Amino acid sequence: MNITLLQRFVTVVAEDLHFPRAAQALGIPLAALYSSIDKLEAEVGHPLIVRGKPSWSLTPAGVLLLEEAQRRIAEAPVSAPKPAVPAGGKAKASKGKGRAPAVKGQPKPFKKRQGR
């Protein structure tokens, strides 16, 4: 089982089965959290969370997986921190190089005039 999927499942349970808070705590979109839980359920072969209107709850398979997931996360080696990406965006090309200077009142060079 993928350790990332297990960590997301444990975070959902830790947030009292509140998916928006869990997604915010993980720093991922809500849709990605739902899809990762669905992938985990498909991998296990059983539903892990009962999705009801008033509240959500763990199934017996979800309770067993929670214990297993916590054990596997504790045994997993610590991953290296992600390198910090410097702030900023894509470099923009400078404008104006290689162009003829614009003279006030004159048509721009290499630009066709609009016909009437």
Coordinates of C-alpha atoms in Angstrom, one line a residue:
M1 CA 0.0 0.0 0.0
N2 CA 1.1 3.5 -0.8
I3 CA 2.3 5.3 2.4
T4 CA 0.8 8.6 1.1
L5 CA -2.6 7.1 0.8
L6 CA -2.4 5.8 4.3
Q7 CA -1.2 9.1 5.7
R8 CA -4.2 10.8 4.0
F9 CA -6.6 8.3 5.5
V10 CA -5.2 8.7 9.0
T11 CA -5.4 12.5 8.6
V12 CA -9.1 12.2 7.6
V13 CA -9.8 10.1 10.7
A14 CA -7.8 12.5 12.9
E15 CA -9.9 15.4 11.7
D16 CA -13.1 13.6 12.9
L17 CA -13.9 12.5 9.3
H18 CA -14.2 16.1 8.2
F19 CA -12.7 16.0 4.6
P20 CA -12.4 19.8 4.1
R21 CA -10.4 20.3 7.3
A22 CA -8.2 17.2 6.5
A23 CA -7.5 18.5 2.9
Q24 CA -6.5 21.9 4.4
A25 CA -4.3 20.2 7.0
L26 CA -2.6 18.2 4.2
G27 CA -2.3 21.1 1.9
I28 CA -4.0 19.3 -1.0
P29 CA -7.2 19.9 -3.0
L30 CA -10.4 18.3 -1.6
A31 CA -10.9 16.4 -4.8
A32 CA -7.5 14.8 -4.5
L33 CA -8.3 13.7 -1.0
Y34 CA -11.6 12.1 -2.1
S35 CA -9.8 10.3 -5.0
S36 CA -7.0 9.0 -2.7
I37 CA -9.6 7.6 -0.3
D38 CA -11.4 6.0 -3.2
K39 CA -8.1 4.5 -4.4
L40 CA -7.4 3.1 -1.0
E41 CA -10.9 1.6 -0.8
A42 CA -10.4 0.0 -4.2
E43 CA -7.0 -1.4 -3.1
V44 CA -8.5 -2.8 0.1
G45 CA -11.6 -4.1 -1.6
H46 CA -14.0 -2.9 1.1
P47 CA -15.5 0.5 1.9
L48 CA -13.6 2.2 4.7
I49 CA -15.9 5.1 5.4
V50 CA -19.7 5.1 5.5
R51 CA -20.8 8.3 3.9
G52 CA -24.1 9.4 5.5
K53 CA -25.9 12.7 5.5
P54 CA -25.8 13.6 9.2
S55 CA -22.3 12.2 9.9
W56 CA -19.6 9.9 8.6
S57 CA -18.3 6.9 10.3
L58 CA -15.6 4.2 9.9
T59 CA -16.6 0.7 8.8
P60 CA -15.1 -2.3 10.6
A61 CA -12.6 -2.6 7.7
G62 CA -11.8 1.1 8.2
V63 CA -11.1 0.5 11.9
L64 CA -8.7 -2.4 11.1
L65 CA -7.0 -0.4 8.4
L66 CA -6.6 2.6 10.7
E67 CA -4.6 0.4 13.1
E68 CA -2.5 -1.1 10.3
A69 CA -1.9 2.3 8.7
Q70 CA -0.7 3.9 12.0
R71 CA 1.7 1.0 12.4
R72 CA 3.0 1.2 8.9
I73 CA 3.4 5.0 9.0
A74 CA 5.4 4.7 12.3
E75 CA 7.7 2.0 10.7
A76 CA 8.2 3.9 7.5
P77 CA 11.5 5.7 7.0
V78 CA 11.3 9.5 7.3
S79 CA 11.2 11.1 3.9
A80 CA 13.6 13.9 3.0
P81 CA 12.1 17.4 3.1
K82 CA 11.2 18.9 -0.2
P83 CA 13.6 21.5 -1.4
A84 CA 12.3 25.1 -1.1
V85 CA 11.5 26.5 -4.5
P86 CA 12.6 30.1 -4.9
A87 CA 9.8 32.6 -5.2
G88 CA 9.1 34.2 -8.6
G89 CA 7.8 33.0 -11.8
K90 CA 8.8 32.6 -15.4
A91 CA 11.3 35.0 -16.7
K92 CA 9.9 37.5 -19.2
A93 CA 11.7 38.4 -22.4
S94 CA 12.7 42.1 -22.6
K95 CA 10.7 44.1 -25.1
G96 CA 12.0 46.6 -27.5
K97 CA 15.3 45.1 -28.5
G98 CA 15.9 44.9 -32.3
R99 CA 13.0 47.2 -33.1
A100 CA 13.0 50.5 -34.8
P101 CA 12.3 53.4 -32.5
A102 CA 8.8 54.7 -32.7
V103 CA 8.5 58.3 -33.9
K104 CA 5.6 60.3 -32.8
G105 CA 3.1 61.0 -35.6
Q106 CA 4.6 58.4 -38.0
P107 CA 3.1 55.0 -38.6
K108 CA 4.8 52.1 -36.9
P109 CA 7.4 50.3 -39.0
F110 CA 6.3 47.0 -40.6
K111 CA 2.7 47.6 -39.6
K112 CA 0.0 47.7 -42.3
R113 CA -2.4 50.6 -42.3
Q114 CA -6.0 49.8 -41.9
G115 CA -8.0 50.3 -45.1
R116 CA -11.3 52.0 -45.2

